[in-house]
Amino acid sequence: MVVSIKDVAQRAGVSPGTVSNVFSGNRAVKPDLVERVRSAATELGYQPDRAASQLRAGKAKIVAALVPDLNNPFFTTLIAAIEASVRGEGYDIIVSSSHGNADEEASRLSALLGWKPTGVVIIPCTDEFASRELLSSSGVPFVVADRVPSQFDGDAVTVDNVDAGVKATEHLVALGHRQFVVAASSMMLQNIRERCEGIQSVLTREGLPAPTLIEVGLDFDTAADRLGTFMEGERQATAFIALTNFATLGILASVNKNGLSVPRDISVLGFDDYSWMHAFNPPLTAIRQPVEDMGRAIWNRLRGHLDDENEPAAREKLLCNLVVRASTGAPATGVGTLRLA
């Protein structure tokens, strides 16, 4: 049986309007009545429909977020970081996925805008960012996160991907590595191209050959399959750099399948830094994205537009950190060198 406002009002001995004001905060209610209403609601198991009441009032305190894939732990971790920021100010967050498809991105975005959100956070599924016009015409403040197209000049929060690539490569070059494999998700994405740019800049500066680049796709199964096939070849390499978390997992799966040892046979440097990387044997060296800081920065950009609708757009670019662990070491010599194609 669904418990209504009238049921709570009857149990507390107040009017339905008083119950509504207690949960909506639209009008002040005497403390003794607040206590009676909340006690009655608890006894009856009443849960207020916050979204409906906010929509009726025309002032929904909702932030909508659209990401390419909810199976990707980076995206869900970023959503959690945004949620931590918005809930402290009484906002709710609703989340949807485009499943990496531009048409579905537009469809999901239209549905999210139907909630009349205060602001929108979007990680576009492609560099074309086809949904930009839909967002701009809605009049709702929005922030583009992580995958920020180079031509986009609105509010955005991302990391310095070039610097991340530089840090990863400088670490491995300092250990003595000279031949690299880079596992990238898709070169169709601006942030991946920037990471590769950082890697290449170091190799060019050091007079080293370009890395072998493998596009491993946007999911674990594809990454593991493509890297597994690649490792059956003949070309020499001593270090792998992964540019996404799925690429990291794909490398490790292929290493295990081929009976290789890390870092004895190859050094592995991953991207993103999750708890399992500490538990893996050996613990993984990784580029750590400042996810919590990104979440706060995204909310601060949206909050600025709520406080001042004339707030100018800005792009924030945060720095990643290199976390050195045991999966990277000096390259093997002689028999231990891995040969790949």
PDB file of N, CA and C in Angstrom, residues 106-163:
ATOM      1  N   ALA A 106      21.570  12.040 -28.067  1.00  0.00           N
ATOM      2  CA  ALA A 106      20.549  13.073 -28.255  1.00  0.00           C
ATOM      3  C   ALA A 106      19.235  12.667 -27.602  1.00  0.00           C
ATOM      4  N   SER A 107      18.869  11.397 -27.734  1.00  0.00           N
ATOM      5  CA  SER A 107      17.623  10.913 -27.159  1.00  0.00           C
ATOM      6  C   SER A 107      17.659  10.965 -25.635  1.00  0.00           C
ATOM      7  N   ARG A 108      18.764  10.495 -25.057  1.00  0.00           N
ATOM      8  CA  ARG A 108      18.888  10.491 -23.596  1.00  0.00           C
ATOM      9  C   ARG A 108      18.934  11.912 -23.056  1.00  0.00           C
ATOM     10  N   LEU A 109      19.615  12.802 -23.787  1.00  0.00           N
ATOM     11  CA  LEU A 109      19.713  14.189 -23.344  1.00  0.00           C
ATOM     12  C   LEU A 109      18.342  14.852 -23.344  1.00  0.00           C
ATOM     13  N   SER A 110      17.537  14.579 -24.354  1.00  0.00           N
ATOM     14  CA  SER A 110      16.182  15.138 -24.396  1.00  0.00           C
ATOM     15  C   SER A 110      15.367  14.672 -23.194  1.00  0.00           C
ATOM     16  N   ALA A 111      15.517  13.398 -22.840  1.00  0.00           N
ATOM     17  CA  ALA A 111      14.793  12.865 -21.688  1.00  0.00           C
ATOM     18  C   ALA A 111      15.260  13.522 -20.394  1.00  0.00           C
ATOM     19  N   LEU A 112      16.556  13.724 -20.257  1.00  0.00           N
ATOM     20  CA  LEU A 112      17.090  14.367 -19.056  1.00  0.00           C
ATOM     21  C   LEU A 112      16.622  15.813 -18.951  1.00  0.00           C
ATOM     22  N   LEU A 113      16.585  16.510 -20.070  1.00  0.00           N
ATOM     23  CA  LEU A 113      16.136  17.905 -20.050  1.00  0.00           C
ATOM     24  C   LEU A 113      14.659  18.008 -19.677  1.00  0.00           C
ATOM     25  N   GLY A 114      13.908  16.909 -19.892  1.00  0.00           N
ATOM     26  CA  GLY A 114      12.507  16.893 -19.489  1.00  0.00           C
ATOM     27  C   GLY A 114      12.311  17.000 -17.992  1.00  0.00           C
ATOM     28  N   TRP A 115      13.358  16.702 -17.225  1.00  0.00           N
ATOM     29  CA  TRP A 115      13.306  16.854 -15.767  1.00  0.00           C
ATOM     30  C   TRP A 115      13.516  18.300 -15.336  1.00  0.00           C
ATOM     31  N   LYS A 116      13.751  19.189 -16.298  1.00  0.00           N
ATOM     32  CA  LYS A 116      14.026  20.602 -16.027  1.00  0.00           C
ATOM     33  C   LYS A 116      15.179  20.750 -15.020  1.00  0.00           C
ATOM     34  N   PRO A 117      16.348  20.184 -15.343  1.00  0.00           N
ATOM     35  CA  PRO A 117      17.472  20.240 -14.401  1.00  0.00           C
ATOM     36  C   PRO A 117      18.030  21.645 -14.261  1.00  0.00           C
ATOM     37  N   THR A 118      18.672  21.876 -13.139  1.00  0.00           N
ATOM     38  CA  THR A 118      19.351  23.147 -12.910  1.00  0.00           C
ATOM     39  C   THR A 118      20.573  23.265 -13.799  1.00  0.00           C
ATOM     40  N   GLY A 119      21.230  22.163 -14.022  1.00  0.00           N
ATOM     41  CA  GLY A 119      22.424  22.159 -14.865  1.00  0.00           C
ATOM     42  C   GLY A 119      22.663  20.768 -15.420  1.00  0.00           C
ATOM     43  N   VAL A 120      23.517  20.683 -16.430  1.00  0.00           N
ATOM     44  CA  VAL A 120      23.826  19.411 -17.085  1.00  0.00           C
ATOM     45  C   VAL A 120      25.332  19.228 -17.156  1.00  0.00           C
ATOM     46  N   VAL A 121      25.768  18.006 -16.901  1.00  0.00           N
ATOM     47  CA  VAL A 121      27.164  17.614 -17.127  1.00  0.00           C
ATOM     48  C   VAL A 121      27.147  16.566 -18.228  1.00  0.00           C
ATOM     49  N   ILE A 122      27.989  16.739 -19.238  1.00  0.00           N
ATOM     50  CA  ILE A 122      28.003  15.777 -20.336  1.00  0.00           C
ATOM     51  C   ILE A 122      29.430  15.412 -20.706  1.00  0.00           C
ATOM     52  N   ILE A 123      29.656  14.122 -20.898  1.00  0.00           N
ATOM     53  CA  ILE A 123      30.887  13.623 -21.505  1.00  0.00           C
ATOM     54  C   ILE A 123      30.479  13.144 -22.888  1.00  0.00           C
ATOM     55  N   PRO A 124      30.793  13.889 -23.935  1.00  0.00           N
ATOM     56  CA  PRO A 124      30.327  13.520 -25.277  1.00  0.00           C
ATOM     57  C   PRO A 124      30.875  12.168 -25.715  1.00  0.00           C
ATOM     58  N   CYS A 125      30.103  11.462 -26.524  1.00  0.00           N
ATOM     59  CA  CYS A 125      30.565  10.160 -27.000  1.00  0.00           C
ATOM     60  C   CYS A 125      31.485  10.296 -28.202  1.00  0.00           C
ATOM     61  N   THR A 126      31.466  11.465 -28.880  1.00  0.00           N
ATOM     62  CA  THR A 126      32.363  11.698 -30.011  1.00  0.00           C
ATOM     63  C   THR A 126      32.869  13.137 -29.971  1.00  0.00           C
ATOM     64  N   ASP A 127      33.928  13.392 -30.727  1.00  0.00           N
ATOM     65  CA  ASP A 127      34.466  14.749 -30.805  1.00  0.00           C
ATOM     66  C   ASP A 127      33.526  15.708 -31.521  1.00  0.00           C
ATOM     67  N   GLU A 128      32.624  15.167 -32.330  1.00  0.00           N
ATOM     68  CA  GLU A 128      31.688  16.037 -33.052  1.00  0.00           C
ATOM     69  C   GLU A 128      30.725  16.728 -32.093  1.00  0.00           C
ATOM     70  N   PHE A 129      30.451  16.102 -30.952  1.00  0.00           N
ATOM     71  CA  PHE A 129      29.560  16.658 -29.939  1.00  0.00           C
ATOM     72  C   PHE A 129      28.272  17.164 -30.586  1.00  0.00           C
ATOM     73  N   ALA A 130      27.574  16.238 -31.237  1.00  0.00           N
ATOM     74  CA  ALA A 130      26.370  16.587 -31.995  1.00  0.00           C
ATOM     75  C   ALA A 130      25.257  17.160 -31.123  1.00  0.00           C
ATOM     76  N   SER A 131      25.289  16.878 -29.819  1.00  0.00           N
ATOM     77  CA  SER A 131      24.225  17.347 -28.924  1.00  0.00           C
ATOM     78  C   SER A 131      24.433  18.771 -28.428  1.00  0.00           C
ATOM     79  N   ARG A 132      25.482  19.415 -28.888  1.00  0.00           N
ATOM     80  CA  ARG A 132      25.758  20.760 -28.391  1.00  0.00           C
ATOM     81  C   ARG A 132      24.617  21.723 -28.667  1.00  0.00           C
ATOM     82  N   GLU A 133      24.063  21.672 -29.878  1.00  0.00           N
ATOM     83  CA  GLU A 133      22.986  22.596 -30.225  1.00  0.00           C
ATOM     84  C   GLU A 133      21.758  22.373 -29.364  1.00  0.00           C
ATOM     85  N   LEU A 134      21.461  21.111 -29.067  1.00  0.00           N
ATOM     86  CA  LEU A 134      20.322  20.797 -28.216  1.00  0.00           C
ATOM     87  C   LEU A 134      20.506  21.399 -26.829  1.00  0.00           C
ATOM     88  N   LEU A 135      21.704  21.299 -26.296  1.00  0.00           N
ATOM     89  CA  LEU A 135      21.983  21.869 -24.981  1.00  0.00           C
ATOM     90  C   LEU A 135      21.939  23.394 -25.018  1.00  0.00           C
ATOM     91  N   SER A 136      22.563  23.966 -26.016  1.00  0.00           N
ATOM     92  CA  SER A 136      22.616  25.431 -26.105  1.00  0.00           C
ATOM     93  C   SER A 136      21.220  26.032 -26.231  1.00  0.00           C
ATOM     94  N   SER A 137      20.360  25.385 -27.000  1.00  0.00           N
ATOM     95  CA  SER A 137      19.011  25.915 -27.204  1.00  0.00           C
ATOM     96  C   SER A 137      18.123  25.718 -25.979  1.00  0.00           C
ATOM     97  N   SER A 138      18.501  24.827 -25.076  1.00  0.00           N
ATOM     98  CA  SER A 138      17.682  24.572 -23.887  1.00  0.00           C
ATOM     99  C   SER A 138      17.771  25.701 -22.871  1.00  0.00           C
ATOM    100  N   GLY A 139      18.859  26.469 -22.918  1.00  0.00           N
ATOM    101  CA  GLY A 139      19.053  27.535 -21.944  1.00  0.00           C
ATOM    102  C   GLY A 139      19.540  27.052 -20.602  1.00  0.00           C
ATOM    103  N   VAL A 140      19.790  25.751 -20.461  1.00  0.00           N
ATOM    104  CA  VAL A 140      20.265  25.179 -19.193  1.00  0.00           C
ATOM    105  C   VAL A 140      21.792  25.234 -19.166  1.00  0.00           C
ATOM    106  N   PRO A 141      22.393  25.736 -18.091  1.00  0.00           N
ATOM    107  CA  PRO A 141      23.859  25.745 -18.009  1.00  0.00           C
ATOM    108  C   PRO A 141      24.407  24.319 -18.120  1.00  0.00           C
ATOM    109  N   PHE A 142      25.501  24.164 -18.850  1.00  0.00           N
ATOM    110  CA  PHE A 142      26.077  22.831 -18.959  1.00  0.00           C
ATOM    111  C   PHE A 142      27.598  22.905 -18.979  1.00  0.00           C
ATOM    112  N   VAL A 143      28.206  21.810 -18.533  1.00  0.00           N
ATOM    113  CA  VAL A 143      29.653  21.693 -18.501  1.00  0.00           C
ATOM    114  C   VAL A 143      30.045  20.421 -19.246  1.00  0.00           C
ATOM    115  N   VAL A 144      31.003  20.539 -20.142  1.00  0.00           N
ATOM    116  CA  VAL A 144      31.559  19.379 -20.838  1.00  0.00           C
ATOM    117  C   VAL A 144      32.751  18.883 -20.032  1.00  0.00           C
ATOM    118  N   ALA A 145      32.795  17.582 -19.759  1.00  0.00           N
ATOM    119  CA  ALA A 145      33.858  17.022 -18.928  1.00  0.00           C
ATOM    120  C   ALA A 145      34.654  15.975 -19.682  1.00  0.00           C
ATOM    121  N   ASP A 146      35.910  15.839 -19.331  1.00  0.00           N
ATOM    122  CA  ASP A 146      36.817  14.782 -19.794  1.00  0.00           C
ATOM    123  C   ASP A 146      37.093  14.867 -21.293  1.00  0.00           C
ATOM    124  N   ARG A 147      36.145  14.459 -22.121  1.00  0.00           N
ATOM    125  CA  ARG A 147      36.332  14.491 -23.571  1.00  0.00           C
ATOM    126  C   ARG A 147      35.871  15.850 -24.106  1.00  0.00           C
ATOM    127  N   VAL A 148      36.784  16.782 -24.162  1.00  0.00           N
ATOM    128  CA  VAL A 148      36.427  18.139 -24.576  1.00  0.00           C
ATOM    129  C   VAL A 148      36.939  18.383 -25.995  1.00  0.00           C
ATOM    130  N   PRO A 149      36.032  18.524 -26.974  1.00  0.00           N
ATOM    131  CA  PRO A 149      36.469  18.783 -28.350  1.00  0.00           C
ATOM    132  C   PRO A 149      37.316  20.042 -28.436  1.00  0.00           C
ATOM    133  N   SER A 150      38.312  20.038 -29.306  1.00  0.00           N
ATOM    134  CA  SER A 150      39.255  21.156 -29.391  1.00  0.00           C
ATOM    135  C   SER A 150      38.578  22.459 -29.777  1.00  0.00           C
ATOM    136  N   GLN A 151      37.482  22.403 -30.556  1.00  0.00           N
ATOM    137  CA  GLN A 151      36.820  23.618 -31.023  1.00  0.00           C
ATOM    138  C   GLN A 151      35.752  24.124 -30.055  1.00  0.00           C
ATOM    139  N   PHE A 152      35.524  23.409 -28.961  1.00  0.00           N
ATOM    140  CA  PHE A 152      34.485  23.820 -28.015  1.00  0.00           C
ATOM    141  C   PHE A 152      35.006  24.945 -27.138  1.00  0.00           C
ATOM    142  N   ASP A 153      34.248  26.035 -27.021  1.00  0.00           N
ATOM    143  CA  ASP A 153      34.702  27.188 -26.253  1.00  0.00           C
ATOM    144  C   ASP A 153      33.795  27.499 -25.063  1.00  0.00           C
ATOM    145  N   GLY A 154      32.955  26.551 -24.665  1.00  0.00           N
ATOM    146  CA  GLY A 154      32.085  26.752 -23.508  1.00  0.00           C
ATOM    147  C   GLY A 154      32.733  26.254 -22.229  1.00  0.00           C
ATOM    148  N   ASP A 155      31.911  26.063 -21.193  1.00  0.00           N
ATOM    149  CA  ASP A 155      32.420  25.584 -19.906  1.00  0.00           C
ATOM    150  C   ASP A 155      32.898  24.144 -20.025  1.00  0.00           C
ATOM    151  N   ALA A 156      34.097  23.888 -19.537  1.00  0.00           N
ATOM    152  CA  ALA A 156      34.669  22.547 -19.658  1.00  0.00           C
ATOM    153  C   ALA A 156      35.638  22.285 -18.518  1.00  0.00           C
ATOM    154  N   VAL A 157      35.707  21.017 -18.123  1.00  0.00           N
ATOM    155  CA  VAL A 157      36.673  20.578 -17.117  1.00  0.00           C
ATOM    156  C   VAL A 157      37.328  19.313 -17.644  1.00  0.00           C
ATOM    157  N   THR A 158      38.634  19.339 -17.749  1.00  0.00           N
ATOM    158  CA  THR A 158      39.366  18.180 -18.247  1.00  0.00           C
ATOM    159  C   THR A 158      40.709  18.122 -17.545  1.00  0.00           C
ATOM    160  N   VAL A 159      41.563  17.203 -17.979  1.00  0.00           N
ATOM    161  CA  VAL A 159      42.922  17.126 -17.459  1.00  0.00           C
ATOM    162  C   VAL A 159      43.890  17.505 -18.564  1.00  0.00           C
ATOM    163  N   ASP A 160      45.116  17.795 -18.185  1.00  0.00           N
ATOM    164  CA  ASP A 160      46.164  18.093 -19.156  1.00  0.00           C
ATOM    165  C   ASP A 160      46.672  16.754 -19.690  1.00  0.00           C
ATOM    166  N   ASN A 161      46.046  16.291 -20.763  1.00  0.00           N
ATOM    167  CA  ASN A 161      46.367  14.976 -21.308  1.00  0.00           C
ATOM    168  C   ASN A 161      47.757  14.922 -21.931  1.00  0.00           C
ATOM    169  N   VAL A 162      48.204  16.035 -22.510  1.00  0.00           N
ATOM    170  CA  VAL A 162      49.552  16.060 -23.070  1.00  0.00           C
ATOM    171  C   VAL A 162      50.576  15.857 -21.954  1.00  0.00           C
ATOM    172  N   ASP A 163      50.392  16.574 -20.862  1.00  0.00           N
ATOM    173  CA  ASP A 163      51.308  16.450 -19.725  1.00  0.00           C
ATOM    174  C   ASP A 163      51.285  15.036 -19.152  1.00  0.00           C
TER     175      ASP A 163
END
